[in-house]
Short mmCIF file of C-alpha atoms in Angstrom, two decimals:
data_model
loop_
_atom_site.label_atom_id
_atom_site.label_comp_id
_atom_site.label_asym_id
_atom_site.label_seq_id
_atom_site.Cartn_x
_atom_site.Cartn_y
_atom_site.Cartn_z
CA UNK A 26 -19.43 2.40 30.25
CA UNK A 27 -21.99 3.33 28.14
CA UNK A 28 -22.30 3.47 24.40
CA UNK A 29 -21.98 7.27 23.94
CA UNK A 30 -19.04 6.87 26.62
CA UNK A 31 -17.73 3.91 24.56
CA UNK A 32 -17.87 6.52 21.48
CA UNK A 33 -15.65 8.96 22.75
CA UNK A 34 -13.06 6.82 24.23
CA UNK A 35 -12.90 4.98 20.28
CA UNK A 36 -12.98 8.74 19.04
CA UNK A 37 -15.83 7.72 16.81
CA UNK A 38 -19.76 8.76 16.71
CA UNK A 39 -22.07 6.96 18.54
CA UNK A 40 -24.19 6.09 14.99
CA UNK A 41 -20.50 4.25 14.17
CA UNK A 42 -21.10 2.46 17.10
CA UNK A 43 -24.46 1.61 16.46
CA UNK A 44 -23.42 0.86 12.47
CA UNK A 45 -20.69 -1.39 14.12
CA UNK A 46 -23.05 -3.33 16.30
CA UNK A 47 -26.05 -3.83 13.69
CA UNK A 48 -23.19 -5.16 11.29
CA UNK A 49 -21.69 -7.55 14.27
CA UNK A 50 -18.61 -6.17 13.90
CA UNK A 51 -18.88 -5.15 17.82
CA UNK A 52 -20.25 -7.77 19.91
CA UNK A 53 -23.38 -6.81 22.10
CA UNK A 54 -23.14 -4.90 25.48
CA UNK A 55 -24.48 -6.58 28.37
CA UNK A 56 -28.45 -5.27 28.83
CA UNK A 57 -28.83 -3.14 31.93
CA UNK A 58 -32.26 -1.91 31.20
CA UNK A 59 -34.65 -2.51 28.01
CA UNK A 60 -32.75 0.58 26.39
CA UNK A 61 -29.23 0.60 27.43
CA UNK A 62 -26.37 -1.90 27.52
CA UNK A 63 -22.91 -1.25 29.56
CA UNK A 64 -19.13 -1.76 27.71
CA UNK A 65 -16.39 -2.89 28.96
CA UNK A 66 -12.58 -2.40 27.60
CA UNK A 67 -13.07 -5.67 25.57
CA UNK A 68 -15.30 -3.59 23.50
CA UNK A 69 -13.18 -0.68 23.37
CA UNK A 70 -10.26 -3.00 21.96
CA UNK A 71 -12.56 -4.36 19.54
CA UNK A 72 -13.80 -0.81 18.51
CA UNK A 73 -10.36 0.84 18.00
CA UNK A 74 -9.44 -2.74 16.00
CA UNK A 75 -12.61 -2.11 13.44
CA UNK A 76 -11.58 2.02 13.29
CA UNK A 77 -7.83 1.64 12.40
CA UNK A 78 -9.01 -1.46 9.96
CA UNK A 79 -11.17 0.38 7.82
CA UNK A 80 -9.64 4.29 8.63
CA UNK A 81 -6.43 3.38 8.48
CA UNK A 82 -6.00 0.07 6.44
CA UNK A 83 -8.68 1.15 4.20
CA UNK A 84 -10.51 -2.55 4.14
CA UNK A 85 -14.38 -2.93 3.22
CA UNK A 86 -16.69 -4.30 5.96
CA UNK A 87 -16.42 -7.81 4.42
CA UNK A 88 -12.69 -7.61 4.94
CA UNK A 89 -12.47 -6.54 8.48
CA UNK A 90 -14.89 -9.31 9.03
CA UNK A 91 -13.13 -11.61 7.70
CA UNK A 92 -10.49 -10.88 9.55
CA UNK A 93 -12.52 -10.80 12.78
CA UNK A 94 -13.41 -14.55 11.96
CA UNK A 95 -9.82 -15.51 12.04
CA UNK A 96 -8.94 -13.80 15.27
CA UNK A 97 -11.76 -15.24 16.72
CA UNK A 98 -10.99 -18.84 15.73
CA UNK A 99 -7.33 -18.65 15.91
CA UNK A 100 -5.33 -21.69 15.10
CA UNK A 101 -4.54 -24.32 18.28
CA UNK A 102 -0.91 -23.82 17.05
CA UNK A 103 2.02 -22.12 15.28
CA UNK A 104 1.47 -24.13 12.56
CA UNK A 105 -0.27 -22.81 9.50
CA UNK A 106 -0.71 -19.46 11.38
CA UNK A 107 0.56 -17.89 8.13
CA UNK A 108 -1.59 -19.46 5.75
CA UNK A 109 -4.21 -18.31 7.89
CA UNK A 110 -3.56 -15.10 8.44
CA UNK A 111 -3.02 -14.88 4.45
CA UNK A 112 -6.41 -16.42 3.76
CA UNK A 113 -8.12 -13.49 5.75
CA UNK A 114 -6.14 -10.63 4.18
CA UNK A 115 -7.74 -8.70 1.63
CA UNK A 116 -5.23 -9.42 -1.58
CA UNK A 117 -3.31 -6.87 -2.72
CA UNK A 118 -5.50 -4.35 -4.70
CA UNK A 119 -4.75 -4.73 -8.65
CA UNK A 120 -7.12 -5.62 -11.41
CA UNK A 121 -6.95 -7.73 -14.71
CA UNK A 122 -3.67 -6.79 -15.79
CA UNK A 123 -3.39 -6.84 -19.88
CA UNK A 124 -0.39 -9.46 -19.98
CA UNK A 125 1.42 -11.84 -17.70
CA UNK A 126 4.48 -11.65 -15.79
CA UNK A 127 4.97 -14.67 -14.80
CA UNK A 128 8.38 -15.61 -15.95
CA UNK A 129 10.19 -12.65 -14.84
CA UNK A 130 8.28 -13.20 -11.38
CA UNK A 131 9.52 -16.57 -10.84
CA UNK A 132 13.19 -15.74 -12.48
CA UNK A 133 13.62 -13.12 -9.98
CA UNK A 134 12.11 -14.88 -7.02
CA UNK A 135 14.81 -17.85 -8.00
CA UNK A 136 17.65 -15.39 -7.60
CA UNK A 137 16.93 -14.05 -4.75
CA UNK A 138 16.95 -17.50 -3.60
CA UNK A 139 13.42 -18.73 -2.70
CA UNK A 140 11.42 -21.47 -2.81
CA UNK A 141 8.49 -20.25 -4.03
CA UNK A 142 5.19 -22.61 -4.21
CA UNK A 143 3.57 -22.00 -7.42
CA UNK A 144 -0.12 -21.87 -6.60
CA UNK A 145 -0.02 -19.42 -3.61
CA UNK A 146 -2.19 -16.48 -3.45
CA UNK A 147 0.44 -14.40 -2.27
CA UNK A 148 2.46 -15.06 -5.66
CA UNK A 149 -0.70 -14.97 -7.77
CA UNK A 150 -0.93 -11.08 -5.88
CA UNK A 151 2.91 -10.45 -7.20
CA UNK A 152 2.43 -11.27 -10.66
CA UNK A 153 -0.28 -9.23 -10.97
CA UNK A 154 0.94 -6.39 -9.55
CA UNK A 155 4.25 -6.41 -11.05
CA UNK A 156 2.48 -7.19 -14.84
CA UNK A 157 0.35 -3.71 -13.72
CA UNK A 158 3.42 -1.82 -13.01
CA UNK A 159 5.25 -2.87 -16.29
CA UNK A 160 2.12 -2.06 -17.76
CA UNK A 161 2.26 1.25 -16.65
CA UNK A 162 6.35 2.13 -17.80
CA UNK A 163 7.83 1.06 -15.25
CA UNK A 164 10.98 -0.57 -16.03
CA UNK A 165 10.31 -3.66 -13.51
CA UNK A 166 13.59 -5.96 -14.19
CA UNK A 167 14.55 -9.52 -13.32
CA UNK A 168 17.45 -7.99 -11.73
CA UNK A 169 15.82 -4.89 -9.61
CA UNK A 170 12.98 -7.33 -9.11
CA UNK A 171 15.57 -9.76 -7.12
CA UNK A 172 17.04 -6.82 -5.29
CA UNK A 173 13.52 -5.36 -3.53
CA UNK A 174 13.22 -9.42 -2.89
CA UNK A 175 15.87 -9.50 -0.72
CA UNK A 176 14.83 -6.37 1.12
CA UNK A 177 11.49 -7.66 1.32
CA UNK A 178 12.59 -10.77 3.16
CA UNK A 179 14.10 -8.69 5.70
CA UNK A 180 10.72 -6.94 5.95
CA UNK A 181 9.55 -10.10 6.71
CA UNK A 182 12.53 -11.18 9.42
CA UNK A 183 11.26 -8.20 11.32
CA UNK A 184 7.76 -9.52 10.43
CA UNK A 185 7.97 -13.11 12.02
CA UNK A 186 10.30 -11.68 14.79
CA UNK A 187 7.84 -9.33 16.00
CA UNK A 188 5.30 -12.15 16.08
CA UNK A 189 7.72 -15.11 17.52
CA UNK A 190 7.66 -12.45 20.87
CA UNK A 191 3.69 -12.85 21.01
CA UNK A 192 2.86 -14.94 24.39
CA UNK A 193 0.25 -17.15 22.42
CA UNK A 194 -1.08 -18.65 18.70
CA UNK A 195 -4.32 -16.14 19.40
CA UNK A 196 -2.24 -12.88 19.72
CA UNK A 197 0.61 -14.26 17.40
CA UNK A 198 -2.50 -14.61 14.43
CA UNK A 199 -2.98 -11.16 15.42
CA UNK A 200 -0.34 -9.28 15.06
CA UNK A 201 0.31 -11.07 11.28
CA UNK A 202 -3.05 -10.15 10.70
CA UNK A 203 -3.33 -6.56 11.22
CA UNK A 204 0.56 -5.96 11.19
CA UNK A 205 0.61 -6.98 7.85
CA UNK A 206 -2.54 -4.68 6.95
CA UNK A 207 -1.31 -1.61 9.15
CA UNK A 208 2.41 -1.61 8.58
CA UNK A 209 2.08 -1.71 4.91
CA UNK A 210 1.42 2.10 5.34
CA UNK A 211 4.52 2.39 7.20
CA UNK A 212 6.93 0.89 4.61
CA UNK A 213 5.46 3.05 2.02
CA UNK A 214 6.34 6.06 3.91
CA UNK A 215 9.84 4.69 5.14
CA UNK A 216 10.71 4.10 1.41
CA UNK A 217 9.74 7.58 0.33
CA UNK A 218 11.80 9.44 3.40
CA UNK A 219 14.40 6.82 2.64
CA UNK A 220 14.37 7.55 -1.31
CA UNK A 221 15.11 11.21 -0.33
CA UNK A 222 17.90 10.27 2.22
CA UNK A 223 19.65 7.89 -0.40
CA UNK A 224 19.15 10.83 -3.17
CA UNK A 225 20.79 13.32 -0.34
CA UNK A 226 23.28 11.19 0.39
CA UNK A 227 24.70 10.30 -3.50
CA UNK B 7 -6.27 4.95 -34.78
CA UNK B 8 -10.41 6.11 -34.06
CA UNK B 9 -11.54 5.97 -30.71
CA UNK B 10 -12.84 2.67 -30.54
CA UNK B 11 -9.86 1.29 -31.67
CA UNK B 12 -7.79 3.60 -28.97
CA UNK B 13 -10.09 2.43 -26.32
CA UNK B 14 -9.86 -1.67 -27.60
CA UNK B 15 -5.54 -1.41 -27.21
CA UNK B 16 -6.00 0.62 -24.25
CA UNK B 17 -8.71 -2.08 -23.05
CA UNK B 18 -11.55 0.49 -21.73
CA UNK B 19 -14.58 0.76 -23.54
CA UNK B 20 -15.39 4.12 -25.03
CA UNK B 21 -17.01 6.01 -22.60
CA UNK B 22 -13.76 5.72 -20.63
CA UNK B 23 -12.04 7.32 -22.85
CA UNK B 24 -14.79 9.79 -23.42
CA UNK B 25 -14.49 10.74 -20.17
CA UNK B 26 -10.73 11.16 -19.33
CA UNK B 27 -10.76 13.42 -22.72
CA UNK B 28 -13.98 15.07 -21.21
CA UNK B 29 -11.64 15.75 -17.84
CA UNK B 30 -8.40 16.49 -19.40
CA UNK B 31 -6.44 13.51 -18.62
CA UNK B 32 -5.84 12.31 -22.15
CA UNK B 33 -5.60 15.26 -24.83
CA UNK B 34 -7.82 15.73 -27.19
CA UNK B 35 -6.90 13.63 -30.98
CA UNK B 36 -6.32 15.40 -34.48
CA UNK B 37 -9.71 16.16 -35.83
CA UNK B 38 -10.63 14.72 -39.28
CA UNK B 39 -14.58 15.58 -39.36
CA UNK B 40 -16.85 17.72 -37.50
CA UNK B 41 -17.67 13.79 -35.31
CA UNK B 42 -14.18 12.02 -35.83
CA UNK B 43 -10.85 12.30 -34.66
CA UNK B 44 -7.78 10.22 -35.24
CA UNK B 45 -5.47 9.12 -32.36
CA UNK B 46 -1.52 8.26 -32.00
CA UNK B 47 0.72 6.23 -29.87
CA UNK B 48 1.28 9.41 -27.38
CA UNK B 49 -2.35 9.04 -26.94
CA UNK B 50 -2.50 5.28 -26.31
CA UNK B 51 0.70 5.70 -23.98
CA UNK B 52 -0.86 8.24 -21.85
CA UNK B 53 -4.29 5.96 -21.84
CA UNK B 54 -2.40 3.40 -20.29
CA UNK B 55 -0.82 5.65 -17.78
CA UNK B 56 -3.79 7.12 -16.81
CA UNK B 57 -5.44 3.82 -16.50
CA UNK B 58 -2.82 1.87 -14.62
CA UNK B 59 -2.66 5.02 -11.47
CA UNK B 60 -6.56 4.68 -11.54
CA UNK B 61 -7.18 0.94 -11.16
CA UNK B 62 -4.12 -0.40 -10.10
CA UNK B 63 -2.87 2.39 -8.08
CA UNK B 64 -5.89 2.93 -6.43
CA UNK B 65 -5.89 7.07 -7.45
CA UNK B 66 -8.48 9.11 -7.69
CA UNK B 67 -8.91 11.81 -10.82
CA UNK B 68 -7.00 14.79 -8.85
CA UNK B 69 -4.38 12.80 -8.25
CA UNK B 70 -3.58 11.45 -11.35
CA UNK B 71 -4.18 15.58 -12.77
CA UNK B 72 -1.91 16.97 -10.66
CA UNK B 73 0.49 13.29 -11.47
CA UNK B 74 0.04 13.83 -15.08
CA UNK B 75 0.76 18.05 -14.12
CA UNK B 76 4.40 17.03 -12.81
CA UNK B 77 5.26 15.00 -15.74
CA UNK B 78 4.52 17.84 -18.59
CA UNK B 79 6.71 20.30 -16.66
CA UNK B 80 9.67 18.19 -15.33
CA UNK B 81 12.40 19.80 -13.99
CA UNK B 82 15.06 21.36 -16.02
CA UNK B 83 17.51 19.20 -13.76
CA UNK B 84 17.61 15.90 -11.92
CA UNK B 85 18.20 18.22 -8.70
CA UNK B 86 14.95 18.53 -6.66
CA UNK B 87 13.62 15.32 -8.75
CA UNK B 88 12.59 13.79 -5.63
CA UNK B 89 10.84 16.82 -3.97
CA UNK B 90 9.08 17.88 -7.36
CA UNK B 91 7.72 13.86 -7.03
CA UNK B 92 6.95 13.54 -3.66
CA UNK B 93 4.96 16.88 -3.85
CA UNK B 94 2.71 15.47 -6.85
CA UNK B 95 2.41 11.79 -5.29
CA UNK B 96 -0.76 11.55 -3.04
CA UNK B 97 0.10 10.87 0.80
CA UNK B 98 0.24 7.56 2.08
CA UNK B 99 -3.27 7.30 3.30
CA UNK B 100 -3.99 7.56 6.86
CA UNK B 101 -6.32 9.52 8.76
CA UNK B 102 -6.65 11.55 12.36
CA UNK B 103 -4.74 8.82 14.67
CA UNK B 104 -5.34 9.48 18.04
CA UNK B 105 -2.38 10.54 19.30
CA UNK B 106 1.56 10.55 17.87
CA UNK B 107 4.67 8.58 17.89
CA UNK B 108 7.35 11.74 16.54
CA UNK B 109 9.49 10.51 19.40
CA UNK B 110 9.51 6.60 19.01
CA UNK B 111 10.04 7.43 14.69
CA UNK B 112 12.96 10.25 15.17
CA UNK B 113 14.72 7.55 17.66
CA UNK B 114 14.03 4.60 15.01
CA UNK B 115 15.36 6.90 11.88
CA UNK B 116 18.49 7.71 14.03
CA UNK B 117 19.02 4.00 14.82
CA UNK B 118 19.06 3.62 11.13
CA UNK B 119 21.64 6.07 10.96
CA UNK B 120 19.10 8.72 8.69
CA UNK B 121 19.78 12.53 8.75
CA UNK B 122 15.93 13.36 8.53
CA UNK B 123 14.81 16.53 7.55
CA UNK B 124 12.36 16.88 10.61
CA UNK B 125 9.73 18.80 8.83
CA UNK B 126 9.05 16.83 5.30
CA UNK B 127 5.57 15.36 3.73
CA UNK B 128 6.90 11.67 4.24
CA UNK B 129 8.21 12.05 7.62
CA UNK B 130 4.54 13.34 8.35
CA UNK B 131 3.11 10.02 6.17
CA UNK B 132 5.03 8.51 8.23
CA UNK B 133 4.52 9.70 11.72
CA UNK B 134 0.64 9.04 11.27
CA UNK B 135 1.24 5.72 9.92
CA UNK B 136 3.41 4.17 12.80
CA UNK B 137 1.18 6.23 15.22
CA UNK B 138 -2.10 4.55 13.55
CA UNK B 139 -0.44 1.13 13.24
CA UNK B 140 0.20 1.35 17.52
CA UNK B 141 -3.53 2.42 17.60
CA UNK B 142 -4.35 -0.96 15.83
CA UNK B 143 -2.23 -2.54 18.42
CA UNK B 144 0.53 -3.81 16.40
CA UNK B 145 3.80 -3.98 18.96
CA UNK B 146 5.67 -1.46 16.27
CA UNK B 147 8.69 -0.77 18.44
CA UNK B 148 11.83 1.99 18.16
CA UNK B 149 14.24 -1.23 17.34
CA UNK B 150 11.49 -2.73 14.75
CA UNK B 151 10.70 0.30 13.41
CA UNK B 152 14.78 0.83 12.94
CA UNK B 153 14.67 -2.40 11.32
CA UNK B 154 12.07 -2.01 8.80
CA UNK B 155 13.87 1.40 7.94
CA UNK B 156 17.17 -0.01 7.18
CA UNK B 157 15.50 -2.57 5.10
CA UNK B 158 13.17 0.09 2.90
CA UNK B 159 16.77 1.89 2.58
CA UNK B 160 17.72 -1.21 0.10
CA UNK B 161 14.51 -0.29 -1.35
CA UNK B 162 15.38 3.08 -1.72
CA UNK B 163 18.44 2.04 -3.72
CA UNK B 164 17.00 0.05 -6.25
CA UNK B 165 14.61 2.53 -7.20
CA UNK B 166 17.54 5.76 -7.72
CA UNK B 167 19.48 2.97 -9.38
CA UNK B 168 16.56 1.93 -11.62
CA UNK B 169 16.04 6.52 -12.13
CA UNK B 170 19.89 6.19 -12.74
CA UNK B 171 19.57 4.87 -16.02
CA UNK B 172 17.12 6.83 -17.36
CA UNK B 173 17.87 8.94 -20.46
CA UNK B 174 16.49 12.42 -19.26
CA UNK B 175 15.46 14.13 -16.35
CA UNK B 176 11.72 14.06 -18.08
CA UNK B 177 11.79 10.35 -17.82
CA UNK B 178 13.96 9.90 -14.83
CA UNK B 179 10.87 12.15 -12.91
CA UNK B 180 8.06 9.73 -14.90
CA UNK B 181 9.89 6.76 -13.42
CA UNK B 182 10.04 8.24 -9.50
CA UNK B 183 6.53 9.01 -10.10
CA UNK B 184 4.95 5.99 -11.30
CA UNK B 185 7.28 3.73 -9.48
CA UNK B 186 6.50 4.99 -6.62
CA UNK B 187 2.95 4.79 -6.71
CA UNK B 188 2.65 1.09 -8.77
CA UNK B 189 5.69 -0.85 -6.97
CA UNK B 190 4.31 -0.28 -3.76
CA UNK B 191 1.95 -2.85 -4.39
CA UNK B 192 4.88 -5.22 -5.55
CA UNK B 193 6.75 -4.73 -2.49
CA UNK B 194 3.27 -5.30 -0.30
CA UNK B 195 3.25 -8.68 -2.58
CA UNK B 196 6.46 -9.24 -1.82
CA UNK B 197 6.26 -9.02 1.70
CA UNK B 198 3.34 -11.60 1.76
CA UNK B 199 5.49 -14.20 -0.24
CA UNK B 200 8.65 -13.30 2.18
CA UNK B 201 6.85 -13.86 4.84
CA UNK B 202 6.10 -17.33 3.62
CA UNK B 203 9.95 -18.11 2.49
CA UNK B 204 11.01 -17.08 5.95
CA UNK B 205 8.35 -19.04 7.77
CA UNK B 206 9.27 -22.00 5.83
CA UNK B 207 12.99 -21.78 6.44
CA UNK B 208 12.60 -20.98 10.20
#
């Protein structure tokens, strides 16, 4: 197909296109003439991949490429695919809290029963976003802090589940990848129709 | 306190605060010369709010107005707590997805054994979230998805629990408010460092 073709099948503007391609973000169609290059589906799948990235999961450029790295290198196997995938997520958004949480963190994450390694960036992520929240009022407890642990680690059950069902280490890096970018959305908007069904239902 | 002294516990610099008192987000201090003005604790508290929904939570200036808006007029009663909330929290951000999954998310809500109210802000948040997340091509299917929702549902509870205990209906709607917007991040966090535990374990 062609570019303006390619366009309307991504349900973006051919200058997105053209943004896309200058940044590399879309690999090159193949030349049919000094002025026009033809795309095939592969292009389409990477084009609807960049949209719902930065549309929908709200990433900067240097994110989505990041992530485009790791796709395109995936690891040979299972092993380490998380630590991968975590290394090419954007971190969860919060800034220079005032104070540290650290104990409370760690006291929580003990009992809700996990062995937590003490230098990852995903825990370095939760202290700082639960020291923000307590920061702002909100009464963030050891206790209630265990309890959305647990429920989290369900989350993550139907996380590793989905991605134990991929056919291969490529498509498995894939779905952590952008399922853990694209279904945060989804749980946000799950707890708030589920705060309103618990609240109906007391 | 003097301004500079509000903005060094509040850790902005000046001009911040110059400019939320500028746009009505913090109100104004008790004047004590035609150039000074002396601030409290209410004003240092609502710095801090203010602060925490812009650069932790990610809000932008109407948001936090029409935030700060449902907190000076709560609700005479905890009844409608929730809806008065929801109204003033900003949507789960997600844009124009191509097409939409209402069937696949009524199905998955019903697995969960929800009584949905089929024509709410979050179910929409919702809709376009899973919708944008199949887009992406993450496999988000009606069992998954039923999955996910029982597991937000022990969200749910922890955070009425955690309104529960608060003294008044003023503080209990502060609490929904805030909590909702600044544990999301926490519960993203968590999610990464679940995802670990359970890969670990498996």
């Amino acid at each position: 197909m062609r570019i303006s073709e390619l366009a309307d099948a991504g349900g973006v503007p051919v200058h997105t296109v053209k943004y896309y391609l200058r940044e590399g973000l879309l690999m090159p169609g193949r030349a049919t003439s000094r002025t026009r290059a033809e795309y095939g589906t592969e292009h389409l799948d990477r084009l609807r991949l960049v949209r719902s990235l930065v549309e929908h999961g709200g990433l900067g450029l240097a994110d989505v490429r990041r992530i485009l790295d790791a796709l395109e290198a995936p690891p040979a196997s299972r092993h380490d695919l998380l630590g991968v995938a975590h290394e090419s997520l954007p971190g969860v958004r919060v800034e220079d809290p005032t104070a540290d949480s650290d104990a409370v963190v760690l006291e929580a994450l003990a009992d809700a029963g996990w062995p937590v390694e003490h230098d990852g960036p995903a825990l370095s992520s939760l202290i700082r976003a639960v020291t923000a929240a307590r920061d702002a009022g909100v009464p963030l407890t050891r206790h209630s802090l265990a309890r959305y642990a647990r429920a989290m680690r369900r989350v993550a059950r139907v996380d590793l589940d989905v991605v134990g069902d991929a056919p291969s280490a490529a498509e498995a890096l894939r779905i952590v990848v952008v399922g853990t970018v694209m279904v945060d959305p989804v749980l946000a908007a799950l707890r708030r129709v589920a705060q309103s069904v618990e609240s109906a239902d007391r």
